[in-house]
Amino acid sequence: MRAALGFASLGCALVLSTPALAAETVLDLSGNVPDDQLRHFFVEFDVPAGIKEIEIAHDDLSPDNILDWGLVDEMGGFRGWGGGNTENAVVGEQAASRSYLPGPIAAGKWKVVVGKALVKVKPASFSLKVTLRDVPTLPAQTNRVPYSAPAPLSTETRWYAGDFHVHSMESGDAEPPLDAIAAFAKGRGLDFVLVSDHNTVSQLDFYAEAQKKHSDFLFLPGVEFTTYWGHANAIGSTKYVDDKTELPGNSIGAAVQAFQAQGALFSINHPTLALGDACLGCAWEHDLPVDQIDAVEIGTGKFGILTDSAIGFWDDLCAKGRHLAALGGSDDHKAGVNETPTQSPIGNPTTMVYAKALSVQGIIDAVKSGRTVVKLKSPDDPMVELASSVAPSGDTIAAPKSELSATITGGVGYTARFVKNGAPEPEVEVDSDPFVLKLPVTAPASGEDRYRVEVLEGGARRTVTSHLWLKLGAAGDGGVGGSAGGGGSGPGAADESDDGGCGCAAPRSSPFAWAALALGALGALALRRSRS
């Protein structure tokens, strides 16, 4: 049925001579944007045998309308997603422009994918010209190598510092190469980043080269799954998953299953970042069973004004019984160069992960077990290590009673508090380094209680741990279970059969209109084509 979906009305013109004789053939596929409820449509074109390179020039022909662009081959295979890229897309057998994948160019019907990111003025039209060449113009990119996970960079069990939301030049709205990302991140004391480019895996082709140059710094594979109803990171994903969730046969649930079948974790990004046209589709609006979610980005870049609402979103999901790790990400697009007022450098926020190794699987396993601490402002924020007297590490404590202990370093002058089931306990002044905050706890008669620790500066959160969960169990049990949501400071075993999942739908984000108006006014022009 997909082939029947609203193809644009086309006025095709063949320029130059016939494909059999010409070195270059230009197809004018300009047309009108279908006025329907679907957010994507396709423009078909025929590729004859012998073509070595395809170039696509596109334009949304309007200062008010915004269209996104991508390409699929004759088999429906993904060949790239430039999103709001304004430059031409070029795909050849041995090279491709940013956001796109090189590879065989087989004869058949290819399709330009067009996303209706924002259509304010109707009727809407577009300019689209496809150039077919039998001789490529791009030199072969010998530095592109199929992705494979590197060997562990360190096998030491400890806290590793990272940023789970960084964009490279393979995102249409970003600029930095991987080398610049690593150099800047290492300068801030980070051990890893997740390069979360928008709906493409083209960045993975360049990981091997960058990883070799930065042998002490880990590039995590992944993607920012960017839809018009919310964004999420697929942490560890190495294969493209269709983001056109509204089309027949597609759904957000099926997309998440496809990511998790790869061994990836699904983490919702900036869930309450509702800025309207200034950040298209940035707030989370999908209805997704909470047991398909693995983590939540509770802090995003400079949008600290929305941190409280993001933490509230996370708390609401955790209250349904799902053990979700807390993550933070800068959403950096510049690697520290010419940052705009709405942008944040790599490391702001920083996520600390207690992992058995600095490796792809080591970081994924640690996040899955919830052993994370988010420094919401910068790598220099106070550190918190949360543990229990019954189970000094891990996720779920099975015991009638326990004493929770939080060791805080670098926190003199701040205040700290425990938070039980989303409700804060009284704040305590941190007056020594290290400082130990303790809380005796009793297990509930049924279900689980969850506890985290927050460090505050002037009433604003600066550091937030993931949760420790307490449920009734035999004295001295010390059992640890749950698929995510720890915050403990050691390895601890996890019982995957007790993941606390439920079939509830994730709550929709609150509009927070006052914040959206303020931030939208500041960033509307700069973020016109931002996907965040």
Short mmCIF file of C-alpha atoms in Angstrom, two decimals:
data_model
loop_
_atom_site.label_atom_id
_atom_site.label_comp_id
_atom_site.label_asym_id
_atom_site.label_seq_id
_atom_site.Cartn_x
_atom_site.Cartn_y
_atom_site.Cartn_z
CA MET A 1 0.00 0.00 0.00
CA ARG A 2 2.90 2.37 0.53
CA ALA A 3 3.35 2.87 -3.21
CA ALA A 4 -0.18 4.29 -3.35
CA LEU A 5 0.51 6.97 -0.76
CA GLY A 6 0.04 10.53 -2.08
CA PHE A 7 2.76 10.94 -4.67
CA ALA A 8 3.22 14.58 -5.59
CA SER A 9 1.83 15.81 -8.86
CA LEU A 10 4.86 16.18 -11.11
CA GLY A 11 5.86 18.09 -14.15
CA CYS A 12 8.78 15.99 -15.41
CA ALA A 13 11.10 17.43 -18.01
CA LEU A 14 14.02 15.61 -19.53
CA VAL A 15 17.01 17.86 -20.08
CA LEU A 16 19.99 17.17 -22.32
CA SER A 17 19.84 14.04 -24.47
CA THR A 18 18.81 10.46 -23.86
CA PRO A 19 20.30 8.54 -20.89
CA ALA A 20 21.97 6.05 -23.20
CA LEU A 21 24.15 8.74 -24.77
CA ALA A 22 24.46 11.48 -22.17
CA ALA A 23 26.93 11.73 -19.33
CA GLU A 24 24.30 13.63 -17.37
CA THR A 25 20.51 13.60 -17.28
CA VAL A 26 18.44 16.10 -15.32
CA LEU A 27 14.88 15.37 -14.23
CA ASP A 28 12.66 18.24 -13.10
CA LEU A 29 10.31 16.69 -10.54
CA SER A 30 8.94 19.91 -9.07
CA GLY A 31 5.35 19.77 -7.94
CA ASN A 32 2.76 20.44 -5.27
CA VAL A 33 2.76 19.23 -1.68
CA PRO A 34 -0.19 16.86 -1.12
CA ASP A 35 -2.79 18.52 1.10
CA ASP A 36 -3.60 15.56 3.34
CA GLN A 37 -3.09 14.42 6.92
CA LEU A 38 0.07 12.41 6.24
CA ARG A 39 3.35 14.09 7.12
CA HIS A 40 5.45 12.38 4.42
CA PHE A 41 5.11 11.75 0.71
CA PHE A 42 7.28 10.28 -2.03
CA VAL A 43 8.43 11.50 -5.42
CA GLU A 44 9.38 8.64 -7.77
CA PHE A 45 11.96 8.74 -10.51
CA ASP A 46 13.45 6.12 -12.82
CA VAL A 47 17.13 5.25 -12.62
CA PRO A 48 18.42 3.48 -15.75
CA ALA A 49 21.26 0.97 -15.77
CA GLY A 50 24.78 2.36 -15.70
CA ILE A 51 24.20 5.32 -13.38
CA LYS A 52 27.09 5.97 -10.99
CA GLU A 53 25.86 9.03 -9.09
CA ILE A 54 22.60 10.77 -8.20
CA GLU A 55 22.39 14.42 -7.17
CA ILE A 56 19.23 15.95 -5.74
CA ALA A 57 18.59 19.70 -5.57
CA HIS A 58 15.55 20.63 -3.48
CA ASP A 59 13.80 23.73 -2.22
CA ASP A 60 10.60 24.31 -0.26
CA LEU A 61 10.03 27.58 -2.17
CA SER A 62 8.69 29.41 0.87
CA PRO A 63 10.00 31.40 3.82
CA ASP A 64 7.08 30.04 5.85
CA ASN A 65 6.96 26.37 4.88
CA ILE A 66 9.63 23.84 5.86
CA LEU A 67 10.14 20.53 4.07
CA ASP A 68 12.54 17.73 5.00
CA TRP A 69 14.30 15.52 2.45
CA GLY A 70 15.56 11.97 2.18
CA LEU A 71 16.13 9.16 -0.33
CA VAL A 72 15.26 5.48 -0.70
CA ASP A 73 16.50 3.15 -3.42
CA GLU A 74 14.67 0.85 -5.83
CA MET A 75 14.18 -1.76 -3.09
CA GLY A 76 12.93 0.76 -0.54
CA GLY A 77 16.28 0.70 1.22
CA PHE A 78 17.44 3.72 3.21
CA ARG A 79 20.00 5.87 1.40
CA GLY A 80 19.89 8.97 3.55
CA TRP A 81 17.92 11.57 5.46
CA GLY A 82 19.14 15.15 5.26
CA GLY A 83 16.15 16.59 7.06
CA GLY A 84 16.44 20.34 6.68
CA ASN A 85 19.75 20.23 4.77
CA THR A 86 19.74 23.09 2.28
CA GLU A 87 22.63 21.85 0.14
CA ASN A 88 22.21 19.28 -2.61
CA ALA A 89 22.26 15.60 -1.72
CA VAL A 90 24.73 13.45 -3.65
CA VAL A 91 24.80 9.65 -3.57
CA GLY A 92 27.37 7.61 -5.48
CA GLU A 93 28.74 4.11 -5.39
CA GLN A 94 31.83 5.03 -3.35
CA ALA A 95 30.95 8.41 -1.86
CA ALA A 96 28.01 10.44 -0.61
CA SER A 97 27.33 13.87 0.82
CA ARG A 98 26.65 14.25 4.52
CA SER A 99 23.64 12.41 5.93
CA TYR A 100 23.58 9.99 2.97
CA LEU A 101 25.01 6.53 2.27
CA PRO A 102 27.12 5.42 -0.69
CA GLY A 103 26.53 2.06 -2.33
CA PRO A 104 25.29 0.31 -5.46
CA ILE A 105 23.01 2.32 -7.72
CA ALA A 106 20.71 -0.26 -9.25
CA ALA A 107 18.25 0.41 -12.03
CA GLY A 108 14.64 0.87 -10.99
CA LYS A 109 12.26 3.32 -9.36
CA TRP A 110 13.92 5.36 -6.64
CA LYS A 111 12.06 7.81 -4.41
CA VAL A 112 12.80 11.15 -2.85
CA VAL A 113 11.20 11.21 0.60
CA VAL A 114 9.65 14.55 1.54
CA GLY A 115 8.62 15.37 5.09
CA LYS A 116 6.06 18.08 5.76
CA ALA A 117 7.83 19.56 8.76
CA LEU A 118 5.81 22.78 8.67
CA VAL A 119 3.24 23.82 6.09
CA LYS A 120 1.70 27.18 6.91
CA VAL A 121 0.97 28.54 3.46
CA LYS A 122 -1.22 26.54 1.07
CA PRO A 123 -1.15 25.47 -1.65
CA ALA A 124 2.44 24.49 -0.98
CA SER A 125 4.87 23.61 -3.73
CA PHE A 126 8.45 22.46 -4.02
CA SER A 127 11.34 22.48 -6.44
CA LEU A 128 13.06 19.16 -7.03
CA LYS A 129 15.67 18.39 -9.66
CA VAL A 130 17.42 15.03 -9.88
CA THR A 131 20.65 14.68 -11.85
CA LEU A 132 21.71 11.20 -12.99
CA ARG A 133 25.36 10.73 -13.96
CA ASP A 134 27.29 7.87 -15.48
CA VAL A 135 30.54 9.39 -14.17
CA PRO A 136 30.75 10.38 -10.47
CA THR A 137 31.80 13.85 -9.36
CA LEU A 138 32.66 12.92 -5.77
CA PRO A 139 36.01 11.21 -5.13
CA ALA A 140 35.87 7.83 -3.41
CA GLN A 141 35.63 8.13 0.39
CA THR A 142 38.14 5.52 1.45
CA ASN A 143 37.78 6.60 5.08
CA ARG A 144 34.22 5.23 5.23
CA VAL A 145 34.25 1.82 6.91
CA PRO A 146 31.28 -0.36 7.96
CA TYR A 147 30.75 0.01 11.70
CA SER A 148 31.93 -2.55 14.22
CA ALA A 149 32.16 -2.01 17.96
CA PRO A 150 35.71 -1.37 19.19
CA ALA A 151 37.35 -3.46 21.87
CA PRO A 152 36.92 -2.07 25.40
CA LEU A 153 39.04 1.05 25.86
CA SER A 154 39.30 0.29 29.58
CA THR A 155 38.24 -2.69 31.68
CA GLU A 156 38.25 -0.76 34.93
CA THR A 157 34.96 -0.74 36.83
CA ARG A 158 34.33 2.89 37.71
CA TRP A 159 32.31 5.99 36.96
CA TYR A 160 32.67 7.19 33.37
CA ALA A 161 31.64 10.69 32.27
CA GLY A 162 29.71 11.16 29.06
CA ASP A 163 27.20 13.12 27.03
CA PHE A 164 24.25 11.19 25.60
CA HIS A 165 23.09 13.79 23.08
CA VAL A 166 25.62 15.19 20.60
CA HIS A 167 25.20 15.95 16.90
CA SER A 168 27.84 15.75 14.18
CA MET A 169 27.87 17.24 10.70
CA GLU A 170 25.88 14.21 9.54
CA SER A 171 22.82 15.90 11.07
CA GLY A 172 21.38 18.48 8.70
CA ASP A 173 21.32 21.18 11.38
CA ALA A 174 24.80 20.53 12.82
CA GLU A 175 28.39 21.27 11.82
CA PRO A 176 31.21 19.48 13.67
CA PRO A 177 33.17 16.45 12.47
CA LEU A 178 33.82 13.61 14.90
CA ASP A 179 37.39 14.75 15.50
CA ALA A 180 36.23 18.15 16.78
CA ILE A 181 33.61 16.50 18.98
CA ALA A 182 36.17 14.22 20.62
CA ALA A 183 38.73 16.98 21.11
CA PHE A 184 36.21 19.27 22.79
CA ALA A 185 34.68 16.52 24.94
CA LYS A 186 38.06 15.25 26.14
CA GLY A 187 38.99 18.80 27.04
CA ARG A 188 36.05 18.79 29.44
CA GLY A 189 37.05 15.50 31.02
CA LEU A 190 34.52 13.27 29.28
CA ASP A 191 35.15 9.62 28.45
CA PHE A 192 32.46 9.11 25.81
CA VAL A 193 29.70 10.69 23.75
CA LEU A 194 26.67 9.31 21.97
CA VAL A 195 26.61 10.83 18.49
CA SER A 196 22.86 11.04 18.04
CA ASP A 197 22.35 12.28 14.50
CA HIS A 198 18.85 12.74 13.11
CA ASN A 199 17.37 9.65 11.45
CA THR A 200 20.60 8.57 9.79
CA VAL A 201 23.43 6.12 10.41
CA SER A 202 25.88 7.75 7.99
CA GLN A 203 28.02 8.96 10.90
CA LEU A 204 28.89 5.36 11.77
CA ASP A 205 30.96 5.04 8.59
CA PHE A 206 33.46 7.48 10.08
CA TYR A 207 33.68 5.99 13.58
CA ALA A 208 36.63 3.69 12.86
CA GLU A 209 38.83 6.55 11.69
CA ALA A 210 37.88 8.78 14.62
CA GLN A 211 38.14 5.97 17.18
CA LYS A 212 41.67 5.17 15.99
CA LYS A 213 42.71 8.81 16.46
CA HIS A 214 41.09 9.03 19.91
CA SER A 215 41.92 5.65 21.41
CA ASP A 216 41.04 6.72 24.97
CA PHE A 217 37.65 8.16 24.06
CA LEU A 218 34.55 6.14 23.15
CA PHE A 219 32.12 7.01 20.38
CA LEU A 220 28.82 5.33 21.24
CA PRO A 221 26.70 4.34 18.24
CA GLY A 222 23.13 5.52 18.11
CA VAL A 223 20.61 7.78 16.45
CA GLU A 224 18.19 10.49 17.47
CA PHE A 225 14.89 9.07 16.27
CA THR A 226 13.38 12.36 15.14
CA THR A 227 9.66 12.45 14.43
CA TYR A 228 7.15 15.27 14.22
CA TRP A 229 5.67 14.07 17.53
CA GLY A 230 8.79 13.73 19.65
CA HIS A 231 12.45 12.72 19.66
CA ALA A 232 14.25 9.84 21.34
CA ASN A 233 17.73 8.36 21.37
CA ALA A 234 18.27 4.77 20.32
CA ILE A 235 21.42 4.12 22.33
CA GLY A 236 23.54 1.47 20.63
CA SER A 237 21.55 1.38 17.39
CA THR A 238 23.57 0.72 14.23
CA LYS A 239 20.79 0.20 11.68
CA TYR A 240 18.25 2.62 10.27
CA VAL A 241 14.68 2.34 11.55
CA ASP A 242 11.83 4.01 9.65
CA ASP A 243 10.84 7.26 11.36
CA LYS A 244 7.67 7.84 9.32
CA THR A 245 5.48 6.48 12.08
CA GLU A 246 2.18 7.84 10.74
CA LEU A 247 2.28 5.92 7.45
CA PRO A 248 0.20 2.74 7.06
CA GLY A 249 2.11 -0.27 8.34
CA ASN A 250 4.32 1.86 10.59
CA SER A 251 3.95 2.80 14.25
CA ILE A 252 6.02 4.18 17.09
CA GLY A 253 5.73 0.84 18.89
CA ALA A 254 7.06 -1.10 15.92
CA ALA A 255 9.95 1.34 15.57
CA VAL A 256 10.94 0.91 19.22
CA GLN A 257 10.77 -2.87 18.88
CA ALA A 258 13.08 -2.65 15.85
CA PHE A 259 15.60 -0.61 17.83
CA GLN A 260 15.47 -2.89 20.84
CA ALA A 261 15.87 -5.94 18.61
CA GLN A 262 19.29 -4.48 17.77
CA GLY A 263 20.13 -4.40 21.48
CA ALA A 264 19.60 -0.64 21.67
CA LEU A 265 17.97 1.27 24.53
CA PHE A 266 15.15 3.72 23.85
CA SER A 267 15.47 7.01 25.75
CA ILE A 268 13.03 9.90 25.36
CA ASN A 269 14.75 13.23 24.68
CA HIS A 270 13.70 16.67 26.00
CA PRO A 271 10.15 15.38 26.63
CA THR A 272 8.66 18.76 27.62
CA LEU A 273 10.51 20.99 25.16
CA ALA A 274 7.34 22.47 23.67
CA LEU A 275 8.55 25.45 21.65
CA GLY A 276 6.14 25.19 18.74
CA ASP A 277 7.60 26.20 15.40
CA ALA A 278 10.93 27.16 17.03
CA CYS A 279 11.73 23.50 17.64
CA LEU A 280 9.68 21.25 15.41
CA GLY A 281 8.32 18.14 17.09
CA CYS A 282 10.66 18.46 20.06
CA ALA A 283 8.18 17.68 22.85
CA TRP A 284 7.07 14.07 23.35
CA GLU A 285 3.51 13.41 22.14
CA HIS A 286 3.57 9.73 21.14
CA ASP A 287 1.45 7.24 23.04
CA LEU A 288 3.94 4.51 23.87
CA PRO A 289 3.61 1.74 26.45
CA VAL A 290 5.95 2.61 29.29
CA ASP A 291 7.51 -0.85 29.23
CA GLN A 292 9.06 0.04 25.86
CA ILE A 293 10.96 2.98 27.37
CA ASP A 294 14.40 2.49 28.93
CA ALA A 295 15.46 5.98 30.00
CA VAL A 296 14.50 9.65 29.99
CA GLU A 297 16.63 12.70 29.27
CA ILE A 298 15.90 14.77 32.38
CA GLY A 299 18.30 17.57 31.45
CA THR A 300 18.86 18.98 27.98
CA GLY A 301 21.40 21.65 27.15
CA LYS A 302 20.57 25.15 28.30
CA PHE A 303 16.88 24.45 28.65
CA GLY A 304 17.22 24.26 32.44
CA ILE A 305 13.95 26.12 32.71
CA LEU A 306 12.31 22.86 31.60
CA THR A 307 14.36 20.51 33.79
CA ASP A 308 11.73 20.40 36.52
CA SER A 309 9.03 19.44 34.02
CA ALA A 310 11.27 16.80 32.43
CA ILE A 311 11.97 15.30 35.85
CA GLY A 312 8.22 15.36 36.48
CA PHE A 313 7.70 13.45 33.23
CA TRP A 314 10.31 10.89 34.33
CA ASP A 315 8.71 10.59 37.77
CA ASP A 316 5.28 9.99 36.23
CA LEU A 317 6.64 7.05 34.24
CA CYS A 318 8.54 5.65 37.20
CA ALA A 319 5.36 5.88 39.29
CA LYS A 320 3.83 3.34 36.92
CA GLY A 321 6.45 0.83 38.03
CA ARG A 322 8.96 1.08 35.22
CA HIS A 323 12.60 1.41 36.28
CA LEU A 324 13.95 4.14 34.00
CA ALA A 325 17.47 5.52 34.05
CA ALA A 326 18.00 9.28 34.22
CA LEU A 327 20.18 10.69 31.45
CA GLY A 328 21.41 14.12 30.41
CA GLY A 329 22.61 15.48 27.10
CA SER A 330 23.86 18.79 25.76
CA ASP A 331 22.11 18.46 22.39
CA ASP A 332 25.26 20.10 21.07
CA HIS A 333 25.42 20.99 17.36
CA LYS A 334 28.66 23.02 17.31
CA ALA A 335 31.37 21.26 19.36
CA GLY A 336 31.85 24.51 21.25
CA VAL A 337 32.31 26.72 18.19
CA ASN A 338 30.05 29.79 17.79
CA GLU A 339 27.39 28.50 20.15
CA THR A 340 24.16 30.53 19.96
CA PRO A 341 22.27 31.71 23.08
CA THR A 342 20.00 28.66 22.88
CA GLN A 343 22.80 26.11 22.48
CA SER A 344 24.91 24.31 25.06
CA PRO A 345 28.43 22.88 24.74
CA ILE A 346 29.23 19.19 25.04
CA GLY A 347 29.20 18.20 28.71
CA ASN A 348 26.41 20.53 29.78
CA PRO A 349 24.84 18.31 31.16
CA THR A 350 27.18 15.40 31.91
CA THR A 351 25.96 11.90 32.73
CA MET A 352 28.08 9.74 35.01
CA VAL A 353 27.74 6.02 34.33
CA TYR A 354 29.04 3.30 36.65
CA ALA A 355 30.21 0.67 34.17
CA LYS A 356 32.37 -2.43 34.20
CA ALA A 357 34.22 -1.22 31.13
CA LEU A 358 34.55 1.74 28.82
CA SER A 359 32.94 -0.10 25.94
CA VAL A 360 29.74 0.07 23.96
CA GLN A 361 28.19 -2.88 25.78
CA GLY A 362 29.57 -1.75 29.13
CA ILE A 363 27.84 1.63 28.89
CA ILE A 364 24.60 0.12 27.57
CA ASP A 365 24.50 -2.46 30.38
CA ALA A 366 25.12 0.22 33.00
CA VAL A 367 22.34 2.45 31.68
CA LYS A 368 20.00 -0.53 31.48
CA SER A 369 20.75 -1.20 35.14
CA GLY A 370 20.12 2.46 35.97
CA ARG A 371 23.58 3.22 37.34
CA THR A 372 23.60 6.84 36.28
CA VAL A 373 23.99 10.25 37.87
CA VAL A 374 23.18 13.42 35.92
CA LYS A 375 25.20 16.59 36.49
CA LEU A 376 22.70 19.02 35.08
CA LYS A 377 24.91 22.07 34.57
CA SER A 378 28.43 20.86 33.79
CA PRO A 379 31.05 18.18 34.53
CA ASP A 380 32.07 20.27 37.55
CA ASP A 381 28.78 19.82 39.39
CA PRO A 382 28.85 17.79 42.64
CA MET A 383 28.99 14.00 42.41
CA VAL A 384 26.66 11.69 44.33
CA GLU A 385 27.11 7.96 44.96
CA LEU A 386 23.92 6.37 46.28
CA ALA A 387 23.98 2.98 47.99
CA SER A 388 22.15 0.86 50.57
CA SER A 389 23.32 -0.86 53.74
CA VAL A 390 21.53 -4.02 52.60
CA ALA A 391 22.58 -4.01 48.95
CA PRO A 392 25.53 -1.66 48.48
CA SER A 393 24.90 -1.53 44.78
CA GLY A 394 22.23 -2.24 42.25
CA ASP A 395 18.67 -1.52 41.45
CA THR A 396 16.03 -3.08 43.70
CA ILE A 397 16.57 -3.82 47.39
CA ALA A 398 14.45 -6.68 48.73
CA ALA A 399 14.44 -6.24 52.52
CA PRO A 400 12.04 -5.04 55.22
CA LYS A 401 14.40 -2.21 56.20
CA SER A 402 17.57 -0.57 54.99
CA GLU A 403 19.62 2.58 55.35
CA LEU A 404 20.37 4.59 52.24
CA SER A 405 23.66 6.41 52.08
CA ALA A 406 24.64 9.15 49.63
CA THR A 407 28.28 10.21 49.45
CA ILE A 408 28.56 13.70 47.98
CA THR A 409 31.85 15.12 46.69
CA GLY A 410 32.46 18.67 45.52
CA GLY A 411 29.25 19.86 47.13
CA VAL A 412 30.26 22.25 49.91
CA GLY A 413 27.89 25.22 49.90
CA TYR A 414 25.13 23.27 48.19
CA THR A 415 22.14 21.55 49.77
CA ALA A 416 21.10 17.93 49.34
CA ARG A 417 17.95 15.91 49.81
CA PHE A 418 16.44 12.51 49.32
CA VAL A 419 13.35 12.25 47.13
CA LYS A 420 10.89 9.44 47.86
CA ASN A 421 8.38 8.51 45.17
CA GLY A 422 8.74 12.00 43.68
CA ALA A 423 8.24 13.82 47.01
CA PRO A 424 11.29 15.68 48.40
CA GLU A 425 12.54 15.12 51.93
CA PRO A 426 13.90 18.16 53.84
CA GLU A 427 17.09 19.70 52.44
CA VAL A 428 20.36 19.44 54.35
CA GLU A 429 23.33 21.78 53.96
CA VAL A 430 26.46 20.13 52.57
CA ASP A 431 29.26 21.36 54.82
CA SER A 432 32.10 18.89 54.25
CA ASP A 433 33.84 17.15 51.37
CA PRO A 434 33.04 14.33 51.17
CA PHE A 435 29.63 14.63 52.81
CA VAL A 436 27.48 11.62 53.69
CA LEU A 437 23.69 11.90 53.73
CA LYS A 438 21.77 8.99 55.25
CA LEU A 439 18.13 7.95 55.38
CA PRO A 440 16.64 4.91 57.16
CA VAL A 441 13.88 3.39 55.05
CA THR A 442 11.17 0.77 55.51
CA ALA A 443 9.78 -1.27 52.64
CA PRO A 444 6.13 -0.74 51.70
CA ALA A 445 3.63 -3.50 52.43
CA SER A 446 3.15 -3.94 48.69
CA GLY A 447 4.76 -2.64 45.56
CA GLU A 448 7.97 -0.63 45.58
CA ASP A 449 9.20 2.70 46.88
CA ARG A 450 11.82 4.58 44.90
CA TYR A 451 14.49 6.90 46.23
CA ARG A 452 16.92 9.27 44.60
CA VAL A 453 19.22 12.04 45.79
CA GLU A 454 19.35 15.59 44.49
CA VAL A 455 21.97 18.27 45.09
CA LEU A 456 20.73 21.85 44.77
CA GLU A 457 22.24 25.30 44.40
CA GLY A 458 19.99 28.19 45.34
CA GLY A 459 16.97 25.91 45.07
CA ALA A 460 17.86 24.72 41.56
CA ARG A 461 18.78 21.10 40.94
CA ARG A 462 22.40 20.56 39.97
CA THR A 463 22.84 16.78 40.37
CA VAL A 464 20.22 14.03 40.24
CA THR A 465 20.77 10.30 40.69
CA SER A 466 18.73 7.51 39.19
CA HIS A 467 16.59 5.59 41.69
CA LEU A 468 17.15 2.84 44.17
CA TRP A 469 13.98 0.80 44.58
CA LEU A 470 12.88 -0.83 47.85
CA LYS A 471 10.40 -3.69 48.14
CA LEU A 472 9.46 -6.07 50.92
CA GLY A 473 11.73 -9.09 51.23
CA ALA A 474 13.23 -11.43 53.79
CA ALA A 475 15.69 -9.85 56.19
CA GLY A 476 19.19 -10.07 54.80
CA ASP A 477 17.91 -10.87 51.30
CA GLY A 478 19.85 -8.09 49.63
CA GLY A 479 18.46 -9.19 46.29
CA VAL A 480 18.88 -6.89 43.33
CA GLY A 481 16.46 -6.83 40.42
CA GLY A 482 14.96 -4.68 37.72
CA SER A 483 16.00 -3.86 34.21
CA ALA A 484 16.85 -0.23 34.89
CA GLY A 485 16.72 2.45 37.53
CA GLY A 486 19.58 2.00 39.96
CA GLY A 487 21.94 4.74 40.89
CA GLY A 488 23.97 2.39 43.07
CA SER A 489 27.73 2.74 43.01
CA GLY A 490 28.80 -0.80 42.12
CA PRO A 491 28.19 -3.58 39.62
CA GLY A 492 25.41 -5.60 41.31
CA ALA A 493 23.49 -8.34 39.51
CA ALA A 494 20.24 -7.55 37.77
CA ASP A 495 17.25 -9.86 37.53
CA GLU A 496 15.86 -9.28 34.07
CA SER A 497 12.62 -11.09 34.92
CA ASP A 498 11.65 -8.30 37.32
CA ASP A 499 11.65 -5.26 35.09
CA GLY A 500 8.64 -3.60 36.64
CA GLY A 501 7.12 -2.97 33.23
CA CYS A 502 3.49 -2.14 32.66
CA GLY A 503 1.30 -1.53 29.66
CA CYS A 504 0.43 2.05 30.57
CA ALA A 505 0.78 4.80 27.99
CA ALA A 506 3.44 7.41 28.58
CA PRO A 507 1.96 10.76 29.60
CA ARG A 508 1.91 13.56 27.08
CA SER A 509 4.09 16.54 27.88
CA SER A 510 2.66 19.64 29.49
CA PRO A 511 2.78 22.70 27.23
CA PHE A 512 4.52 24.98 29.74
CA ALA A 513 3.33 27.86 27.61
CA TRP A 514 5.12 30.61 29.53
CA ALA A 515 8.50 28.95 29.05
CA ALA A 516 7.77 28.17 25.42
CA LEU A 517 6.91 31.79 24.69
CA ALA A 518 10.09 33.09 26.30
CA LEU A 519 12.42 30.58 24.71
CA GLY A 520 10.58 30.60 21.41
CA ALA A 521 10.98 34.36 21.08
CA LEU A 522 14.70 34.02 21.75
CA GLY A 523 15.38 31.15 19.41
CA ALA A 524 12.76 31.18 16.67
CA LEU A 525 15.01 32.54 13.97
CA ALA A 526 18.11 30.56 14.96
CA LEU A 527 16.14 27.33 15.33
CA ARG A 528 13.97 27.63 12.21
CA ARG A 529 15.28 24.37 10.82
CA SER A 530 16.47 22.89 14.08
CA ARG A 531 15.37 19.38 14.96
CA SER A 532 17.20 19.46 18.37
#
